[in-house]
Short mmCIF file of C-alpha atoms and ligand atoms in Angstrom, two decimals:
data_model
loop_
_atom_site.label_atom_id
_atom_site.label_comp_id
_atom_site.label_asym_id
_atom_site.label_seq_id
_atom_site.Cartn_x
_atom_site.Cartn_y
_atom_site.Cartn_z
CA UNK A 1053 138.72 -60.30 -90.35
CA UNK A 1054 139.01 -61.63 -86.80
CA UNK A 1055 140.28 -65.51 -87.05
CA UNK A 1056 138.85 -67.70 -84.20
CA UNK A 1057 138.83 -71.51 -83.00
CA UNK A 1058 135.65 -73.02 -81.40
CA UNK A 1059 136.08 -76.08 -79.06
CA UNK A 1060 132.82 -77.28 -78.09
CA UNK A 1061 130.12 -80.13 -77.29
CA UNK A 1062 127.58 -80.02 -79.44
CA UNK A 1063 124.24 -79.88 -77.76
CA UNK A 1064 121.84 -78.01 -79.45
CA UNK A 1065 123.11 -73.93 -77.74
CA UNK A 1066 126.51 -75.15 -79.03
CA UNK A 1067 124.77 -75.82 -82.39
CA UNK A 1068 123.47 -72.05 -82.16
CA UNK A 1069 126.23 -70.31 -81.72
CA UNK A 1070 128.25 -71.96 -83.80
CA UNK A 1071 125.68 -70.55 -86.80
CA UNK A 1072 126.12 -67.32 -85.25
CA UNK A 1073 130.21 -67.60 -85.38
CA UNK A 1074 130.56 -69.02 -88.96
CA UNK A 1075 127.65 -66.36 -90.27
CA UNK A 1076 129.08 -63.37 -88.83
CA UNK A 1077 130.63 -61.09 -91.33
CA UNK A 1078 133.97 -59.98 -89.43
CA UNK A 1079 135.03 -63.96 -88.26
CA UNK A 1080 136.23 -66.49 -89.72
CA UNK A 1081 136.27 -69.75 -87.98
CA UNK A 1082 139.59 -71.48 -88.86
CA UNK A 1083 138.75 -74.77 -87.27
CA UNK A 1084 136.55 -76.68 -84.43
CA UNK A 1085 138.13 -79.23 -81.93
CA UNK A 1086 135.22 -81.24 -80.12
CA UNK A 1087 135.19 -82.96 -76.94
CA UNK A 1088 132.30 -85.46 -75.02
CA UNK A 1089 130.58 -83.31 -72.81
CA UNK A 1090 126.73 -82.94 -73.43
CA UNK A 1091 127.08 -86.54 -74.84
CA UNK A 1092 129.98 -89.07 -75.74
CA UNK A 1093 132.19 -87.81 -78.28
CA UNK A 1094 130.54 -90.52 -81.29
CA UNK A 1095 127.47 -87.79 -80.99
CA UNK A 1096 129.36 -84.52 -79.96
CA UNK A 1097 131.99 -85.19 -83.07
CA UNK A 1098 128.84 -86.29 -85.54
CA UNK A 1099 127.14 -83.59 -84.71
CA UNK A 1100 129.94 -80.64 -85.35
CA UNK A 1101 130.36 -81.94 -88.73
CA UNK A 1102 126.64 -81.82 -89.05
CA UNK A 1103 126.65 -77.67 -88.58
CA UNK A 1104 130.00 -77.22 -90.56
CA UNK A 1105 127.78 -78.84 -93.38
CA UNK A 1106 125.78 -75.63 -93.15
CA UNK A 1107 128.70 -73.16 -92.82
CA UNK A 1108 128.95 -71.00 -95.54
CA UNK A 1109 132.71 -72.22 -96.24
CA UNK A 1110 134.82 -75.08 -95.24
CA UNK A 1111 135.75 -75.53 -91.43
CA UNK A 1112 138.01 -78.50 -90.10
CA UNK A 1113 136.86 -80.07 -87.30
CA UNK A 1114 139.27 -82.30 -84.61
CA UNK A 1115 138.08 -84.55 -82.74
CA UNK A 1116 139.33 -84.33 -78.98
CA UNK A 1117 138.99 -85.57 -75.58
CA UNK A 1118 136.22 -88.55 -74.90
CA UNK A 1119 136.39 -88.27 -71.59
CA UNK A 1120 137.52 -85.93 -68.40
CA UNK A 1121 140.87 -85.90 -67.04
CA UNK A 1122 139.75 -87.50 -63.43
CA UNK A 1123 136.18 -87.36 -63.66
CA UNK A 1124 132.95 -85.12 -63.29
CA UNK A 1125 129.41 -85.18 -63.79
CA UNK A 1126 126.85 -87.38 -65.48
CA UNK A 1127 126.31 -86.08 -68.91
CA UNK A 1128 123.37 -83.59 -70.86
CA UNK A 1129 121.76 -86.00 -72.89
CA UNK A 1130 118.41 -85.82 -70.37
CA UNK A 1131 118.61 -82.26 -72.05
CA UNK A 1132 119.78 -82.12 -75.65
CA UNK A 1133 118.24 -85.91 -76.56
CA UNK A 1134 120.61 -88.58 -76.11
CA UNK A 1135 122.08 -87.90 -79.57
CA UNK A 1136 122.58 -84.65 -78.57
CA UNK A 1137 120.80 -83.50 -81.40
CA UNK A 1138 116.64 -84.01 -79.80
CA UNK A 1139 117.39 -88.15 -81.40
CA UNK A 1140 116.09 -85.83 -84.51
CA UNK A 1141 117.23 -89.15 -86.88
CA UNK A 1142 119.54 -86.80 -88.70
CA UNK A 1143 121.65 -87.98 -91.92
CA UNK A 1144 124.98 -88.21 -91.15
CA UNK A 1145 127.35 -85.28 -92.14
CA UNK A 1146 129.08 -85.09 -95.96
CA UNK A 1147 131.96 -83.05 -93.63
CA UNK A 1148 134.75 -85.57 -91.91
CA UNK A 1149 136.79 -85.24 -88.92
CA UNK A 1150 140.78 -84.28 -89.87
CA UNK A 1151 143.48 -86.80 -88.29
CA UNK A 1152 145.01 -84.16 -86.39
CA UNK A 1153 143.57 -84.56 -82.64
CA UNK A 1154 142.13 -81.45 -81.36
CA UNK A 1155 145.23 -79.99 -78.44
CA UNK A 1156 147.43 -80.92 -81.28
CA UNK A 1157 145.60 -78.69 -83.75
CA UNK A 1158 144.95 -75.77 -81.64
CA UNK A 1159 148.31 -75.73 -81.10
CA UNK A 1160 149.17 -75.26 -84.68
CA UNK A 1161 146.62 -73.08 -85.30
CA UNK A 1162 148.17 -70.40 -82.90
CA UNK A 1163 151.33 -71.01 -84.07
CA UNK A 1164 150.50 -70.31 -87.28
CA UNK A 1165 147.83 -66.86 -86.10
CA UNK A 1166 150.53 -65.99 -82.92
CA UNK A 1167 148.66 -63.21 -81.73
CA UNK A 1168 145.56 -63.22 -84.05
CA UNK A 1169 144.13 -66.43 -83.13
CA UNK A 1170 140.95 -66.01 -81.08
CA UNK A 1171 139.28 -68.89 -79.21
CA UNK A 1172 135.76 -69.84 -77.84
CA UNK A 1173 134.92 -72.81 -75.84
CA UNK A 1174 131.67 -73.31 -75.31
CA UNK A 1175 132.31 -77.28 -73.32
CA UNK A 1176 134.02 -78.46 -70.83
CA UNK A 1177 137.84 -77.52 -71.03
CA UNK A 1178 139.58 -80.65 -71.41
CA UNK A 1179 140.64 -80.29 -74.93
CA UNK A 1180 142.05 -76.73 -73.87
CA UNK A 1181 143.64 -77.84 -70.51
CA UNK A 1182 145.29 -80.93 -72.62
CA UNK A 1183 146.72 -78.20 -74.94
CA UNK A 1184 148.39 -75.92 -72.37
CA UNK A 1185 149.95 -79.25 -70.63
CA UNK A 1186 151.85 -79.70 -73.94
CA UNK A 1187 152.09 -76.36 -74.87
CA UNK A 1188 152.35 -74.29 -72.02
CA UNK A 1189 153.15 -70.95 -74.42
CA UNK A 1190 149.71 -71.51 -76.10
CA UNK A 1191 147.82 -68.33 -74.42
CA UNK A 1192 150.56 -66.14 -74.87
CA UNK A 1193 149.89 -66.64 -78.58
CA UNK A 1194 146.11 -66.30 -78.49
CA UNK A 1195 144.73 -62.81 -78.75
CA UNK A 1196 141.06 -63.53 -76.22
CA UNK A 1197 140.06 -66.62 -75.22
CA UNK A 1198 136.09 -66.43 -74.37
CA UNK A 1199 135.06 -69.15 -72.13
CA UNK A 1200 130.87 -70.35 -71.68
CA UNK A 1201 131.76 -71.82 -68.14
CA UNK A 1202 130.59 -71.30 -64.42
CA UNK A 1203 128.20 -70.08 -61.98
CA UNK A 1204 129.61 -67.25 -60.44
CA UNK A 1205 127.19 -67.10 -57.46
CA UNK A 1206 127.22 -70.67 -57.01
CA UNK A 1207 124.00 -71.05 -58.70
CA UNK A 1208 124.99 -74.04 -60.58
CA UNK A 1209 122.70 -76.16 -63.13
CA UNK A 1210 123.99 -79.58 -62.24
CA UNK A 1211 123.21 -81.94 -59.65
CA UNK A 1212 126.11 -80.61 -57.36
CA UNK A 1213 124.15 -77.42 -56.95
CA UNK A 1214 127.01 -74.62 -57.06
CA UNK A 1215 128.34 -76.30 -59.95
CA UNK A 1216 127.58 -75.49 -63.66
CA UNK A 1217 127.86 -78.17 -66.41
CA UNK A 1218 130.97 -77.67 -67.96
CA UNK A 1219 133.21 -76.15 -65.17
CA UNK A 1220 131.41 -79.44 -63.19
CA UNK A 1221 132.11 -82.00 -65.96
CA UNK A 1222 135.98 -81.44 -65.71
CA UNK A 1223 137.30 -79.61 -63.04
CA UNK A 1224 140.78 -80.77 -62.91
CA UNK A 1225 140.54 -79.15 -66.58
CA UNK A 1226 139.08 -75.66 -66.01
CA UNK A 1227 141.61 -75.28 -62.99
CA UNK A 1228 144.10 -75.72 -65.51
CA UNK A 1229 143.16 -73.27 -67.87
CA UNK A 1230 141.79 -70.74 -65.34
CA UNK A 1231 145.03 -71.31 -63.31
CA UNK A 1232 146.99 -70.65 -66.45
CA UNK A 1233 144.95 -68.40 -69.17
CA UNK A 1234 145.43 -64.77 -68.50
CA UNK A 1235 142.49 -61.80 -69.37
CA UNK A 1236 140.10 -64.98 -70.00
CA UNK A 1237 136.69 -63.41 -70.70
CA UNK A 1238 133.65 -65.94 -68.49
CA UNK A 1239 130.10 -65.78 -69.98
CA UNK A 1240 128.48 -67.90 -66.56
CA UNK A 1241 125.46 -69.45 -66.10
CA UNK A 1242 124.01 -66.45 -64.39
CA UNK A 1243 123.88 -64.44 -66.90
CA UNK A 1244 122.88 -66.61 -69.32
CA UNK A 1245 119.23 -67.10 -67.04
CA UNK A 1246 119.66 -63.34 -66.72
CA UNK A 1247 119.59 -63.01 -70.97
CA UNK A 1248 117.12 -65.53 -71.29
CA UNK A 1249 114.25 -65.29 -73.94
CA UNK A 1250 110.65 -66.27 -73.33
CA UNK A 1251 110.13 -70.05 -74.18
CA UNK A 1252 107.23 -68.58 -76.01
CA UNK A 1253 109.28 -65.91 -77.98
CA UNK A 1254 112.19 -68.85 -78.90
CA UNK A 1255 108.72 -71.40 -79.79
CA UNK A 1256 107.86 -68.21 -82.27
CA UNK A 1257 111.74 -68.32 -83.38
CA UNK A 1258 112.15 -71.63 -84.45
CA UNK A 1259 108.33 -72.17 -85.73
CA UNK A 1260 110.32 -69.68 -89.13
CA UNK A 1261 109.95 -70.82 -92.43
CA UNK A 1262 113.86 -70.80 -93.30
CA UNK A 1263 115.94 -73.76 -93.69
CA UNK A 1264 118.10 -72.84 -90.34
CA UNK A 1265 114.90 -72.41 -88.20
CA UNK A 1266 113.64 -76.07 -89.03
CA UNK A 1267 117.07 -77.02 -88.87
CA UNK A 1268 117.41 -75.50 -85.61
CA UNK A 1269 113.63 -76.40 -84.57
CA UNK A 1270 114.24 -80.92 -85.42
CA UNK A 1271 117.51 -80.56 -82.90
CA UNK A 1272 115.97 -78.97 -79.96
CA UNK A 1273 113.07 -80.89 -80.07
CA UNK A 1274 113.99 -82.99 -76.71
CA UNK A 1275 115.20 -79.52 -75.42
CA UNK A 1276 112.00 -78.25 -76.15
CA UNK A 1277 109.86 -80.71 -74.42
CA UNK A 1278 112.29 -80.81 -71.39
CA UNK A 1279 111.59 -76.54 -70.93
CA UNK A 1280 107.71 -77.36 -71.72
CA UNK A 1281 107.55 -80.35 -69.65
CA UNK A 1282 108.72 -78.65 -67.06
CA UNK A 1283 107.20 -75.37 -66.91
CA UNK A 1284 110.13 -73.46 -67.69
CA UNK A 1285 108.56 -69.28 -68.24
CA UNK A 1286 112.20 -68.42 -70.08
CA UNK A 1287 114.50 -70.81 -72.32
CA UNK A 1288 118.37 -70.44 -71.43
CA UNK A 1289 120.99 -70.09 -74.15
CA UNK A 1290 124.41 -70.34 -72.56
CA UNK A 1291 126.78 -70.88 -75.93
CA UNK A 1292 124.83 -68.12 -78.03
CA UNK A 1293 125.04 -65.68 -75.61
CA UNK A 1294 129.47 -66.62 -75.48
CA UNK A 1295 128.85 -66.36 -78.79
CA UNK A 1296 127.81 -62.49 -78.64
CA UNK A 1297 130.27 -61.34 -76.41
CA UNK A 1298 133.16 -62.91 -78.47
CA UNK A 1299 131.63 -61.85 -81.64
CA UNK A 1300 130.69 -57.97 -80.52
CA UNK A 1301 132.69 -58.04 -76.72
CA UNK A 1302 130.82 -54.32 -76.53
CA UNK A 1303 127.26 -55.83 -75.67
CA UNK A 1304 128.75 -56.42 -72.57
CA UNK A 1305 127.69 -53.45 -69.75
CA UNK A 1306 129.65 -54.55 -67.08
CA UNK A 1307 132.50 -56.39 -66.79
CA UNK A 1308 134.47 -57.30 -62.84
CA UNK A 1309 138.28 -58.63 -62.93
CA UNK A 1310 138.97 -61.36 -60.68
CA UNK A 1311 140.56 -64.48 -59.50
CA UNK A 1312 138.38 -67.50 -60.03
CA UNK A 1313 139.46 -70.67 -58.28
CA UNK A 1314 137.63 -74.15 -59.21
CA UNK A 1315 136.70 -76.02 -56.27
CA UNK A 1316 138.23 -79.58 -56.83
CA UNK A 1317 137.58 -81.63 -53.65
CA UNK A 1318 134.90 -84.66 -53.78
CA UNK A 1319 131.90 -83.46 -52.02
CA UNK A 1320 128.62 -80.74 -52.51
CA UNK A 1321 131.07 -78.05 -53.84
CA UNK A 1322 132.78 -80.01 -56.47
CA UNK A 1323 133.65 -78.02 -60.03
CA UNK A 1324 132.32 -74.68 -58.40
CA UNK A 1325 133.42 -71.12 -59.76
CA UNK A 1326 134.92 -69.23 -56.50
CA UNK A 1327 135.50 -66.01 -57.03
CA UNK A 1328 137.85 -63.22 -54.96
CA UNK A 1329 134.94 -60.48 -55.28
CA UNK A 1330 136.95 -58.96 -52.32
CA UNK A 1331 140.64 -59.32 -53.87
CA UNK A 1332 141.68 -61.41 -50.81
CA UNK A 1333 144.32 -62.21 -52.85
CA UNK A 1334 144.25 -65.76 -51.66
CA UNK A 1335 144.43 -67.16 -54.96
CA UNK A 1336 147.16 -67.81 -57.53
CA UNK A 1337 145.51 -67.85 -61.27
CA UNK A 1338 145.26 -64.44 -63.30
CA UNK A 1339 142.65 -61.96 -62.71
CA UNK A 1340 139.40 -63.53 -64.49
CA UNK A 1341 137.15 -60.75 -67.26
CA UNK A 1342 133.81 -61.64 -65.76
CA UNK A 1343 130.73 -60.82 -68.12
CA UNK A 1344 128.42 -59.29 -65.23
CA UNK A 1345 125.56 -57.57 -67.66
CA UNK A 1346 125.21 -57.61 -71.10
CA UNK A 1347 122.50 -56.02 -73.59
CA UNK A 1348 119.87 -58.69 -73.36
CA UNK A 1349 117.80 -57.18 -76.71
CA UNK A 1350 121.13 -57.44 -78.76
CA UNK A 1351 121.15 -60.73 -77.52
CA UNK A 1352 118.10 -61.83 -78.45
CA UNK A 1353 118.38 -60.00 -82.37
CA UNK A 1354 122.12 -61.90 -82.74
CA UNK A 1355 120.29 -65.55 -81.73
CA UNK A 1356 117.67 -64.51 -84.42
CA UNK A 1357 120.18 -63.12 -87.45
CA UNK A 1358 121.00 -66.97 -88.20
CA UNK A 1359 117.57 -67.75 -88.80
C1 LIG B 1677 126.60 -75.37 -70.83
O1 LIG B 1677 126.43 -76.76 -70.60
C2 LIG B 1677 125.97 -77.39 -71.77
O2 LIG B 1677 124.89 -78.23 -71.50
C3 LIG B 1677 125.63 -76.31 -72.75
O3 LIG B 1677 125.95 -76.73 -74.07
C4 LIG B 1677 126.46 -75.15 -72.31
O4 LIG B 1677 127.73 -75.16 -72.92
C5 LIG B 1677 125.63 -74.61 -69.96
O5 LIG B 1677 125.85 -74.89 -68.62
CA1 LIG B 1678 128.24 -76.57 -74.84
#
């Protein structure tokens, strides 16, 4: 049994692939830590508890950072509904947050796993980059750490166009944990529009009878209407598709090793993914795993298993 640790923003893709973490046969997800990211941390934390009410067994969750360290980008709610959850009206969870704050629980976590524990992140890195600040031994003691995170040829999804949302949201943050996390595996935004279903084929998805489909179908409803209203041919699935490659890291057909740096200065390039394609060997951090293609049909089949 692989153990693993999710730190997230849930968001409706978070929501995803957190079904596809706590379903999958070989994992066991030994706790969440959340931070603000698509939406304040009231909605982000809410919401966590809100899946781990459909895991199949008990999963703490921590509540973590509100806010970035210095300061990033407007938030996702335009996306996910301002909830987070499509403003679906949802009960509120029967799960509650633990005391423990999220850096401080991570922490423990690999302290108790050193050298099992696994980790995910699928928001921005704050909670992560607050961790190795007071624990600087914390990635020797994790076995992968998988991060959703980047555009890797600057084609960004925020409004500072190189920039995707949760590099861009705290960059101070992922400069941290890039600078300081070595054989960190990056699932980007690239390949994420690269592995993207048909809007049409993920309509057909979540139109399913089971509980997790209309589940899944009342939280993306803003999502939905955002890809619909704007013409949007394929749907984009960032955290699922992080998801995959930490669940089965084989899906993954090519892989490239390399520095990333986070661009940090105010301006048009601000929380962009640079990467040393050429090994310049300008830049300080740890060679970066860099998911480059990954099979897109075992993608697809591993979003649809939790439904
Ligand atoms: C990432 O940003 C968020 O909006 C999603 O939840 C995902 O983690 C994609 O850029
Ligand atoms: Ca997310």
């Amino acid at each position: 049994m692989e153990l693993w640790w999710v730190d997230t923003d849930p968001g409706v893709d978070d929501a995803w692939a957190l079904l596809m973490m706590m379903g999958c046969e070989h994992i066991k997800v030994l706790g969440i830590s959340v931070v603000g990211g698509n939406v304040g941390l009231e909605h982000t934390l809410a919401n966590a508890l809100r899946v781990v009410d459909r895991a199949p067994y008990p999963v703490p969750v921590h509540a973590g950072a509100a806010r970035p360290l210095i300061g990033g980008l407007p938030d996702a709610g335009f996306v996910h509904g301002s909830d987070g959850f499509g403003d679906a009206d949802l009960p509120a969870a029967v799960a509650v947050a633990e005391a423990l704050p999220a850096a401080l629980a991570l922490i423990e976590a690999s302290r108790q796993h050193a050298g099992q524990l696994n980790v995910l992140a699928l928001g921005p890195l704050t909670n992560l980059a607050l961790a190795c600040a007071l624990d600087p031994q914390l990635p020797s003691r994790c076995r992968r750490l998988v991060v959703m995170g980047g555009a890797i040829g600057a084609y960004g999804n925020t409004r500072v166009p190189s920039a995707e949302f949760n590099i861009g949201f705290d960059p101070e943050a992922a400069a941290m944990v890039f600078g300081r996390w070595p054989g960190m595996e990056l699932v980007d935004w690239e390949l994420t529009m690269a592995a993207a279903p048909l809007s049409t084929e993920v309509d057909a998805w979540l139109a399913r009878r089971s509980g997790a489909a209309q589940w899944l179908q009342g939280i993306t409803r803003s999502t939905a209407a955002f890809v619909h209203g704007n013409g949007f041919e394929r749907w984009s699935w960032a955290d699922p598709l992080a998801a995959l490659v930490a669940i089965s890291p084989s899906t993954v057909t090519e892989w490239r090793h390399a520095p990333v740096e986070i661009a940090l200065a105010q301006g048009p390039t601000r929380g962009q993914t640079v990467v040393d394609w050429h090994g310049l060997g300008e830049f300080s951090g740890p060679p970066v795993a860099i998911a480059k293609a990954i099979d897109i049909a075992a993608f697809h089949a591993a979003m649809q298993k939790v439904l």
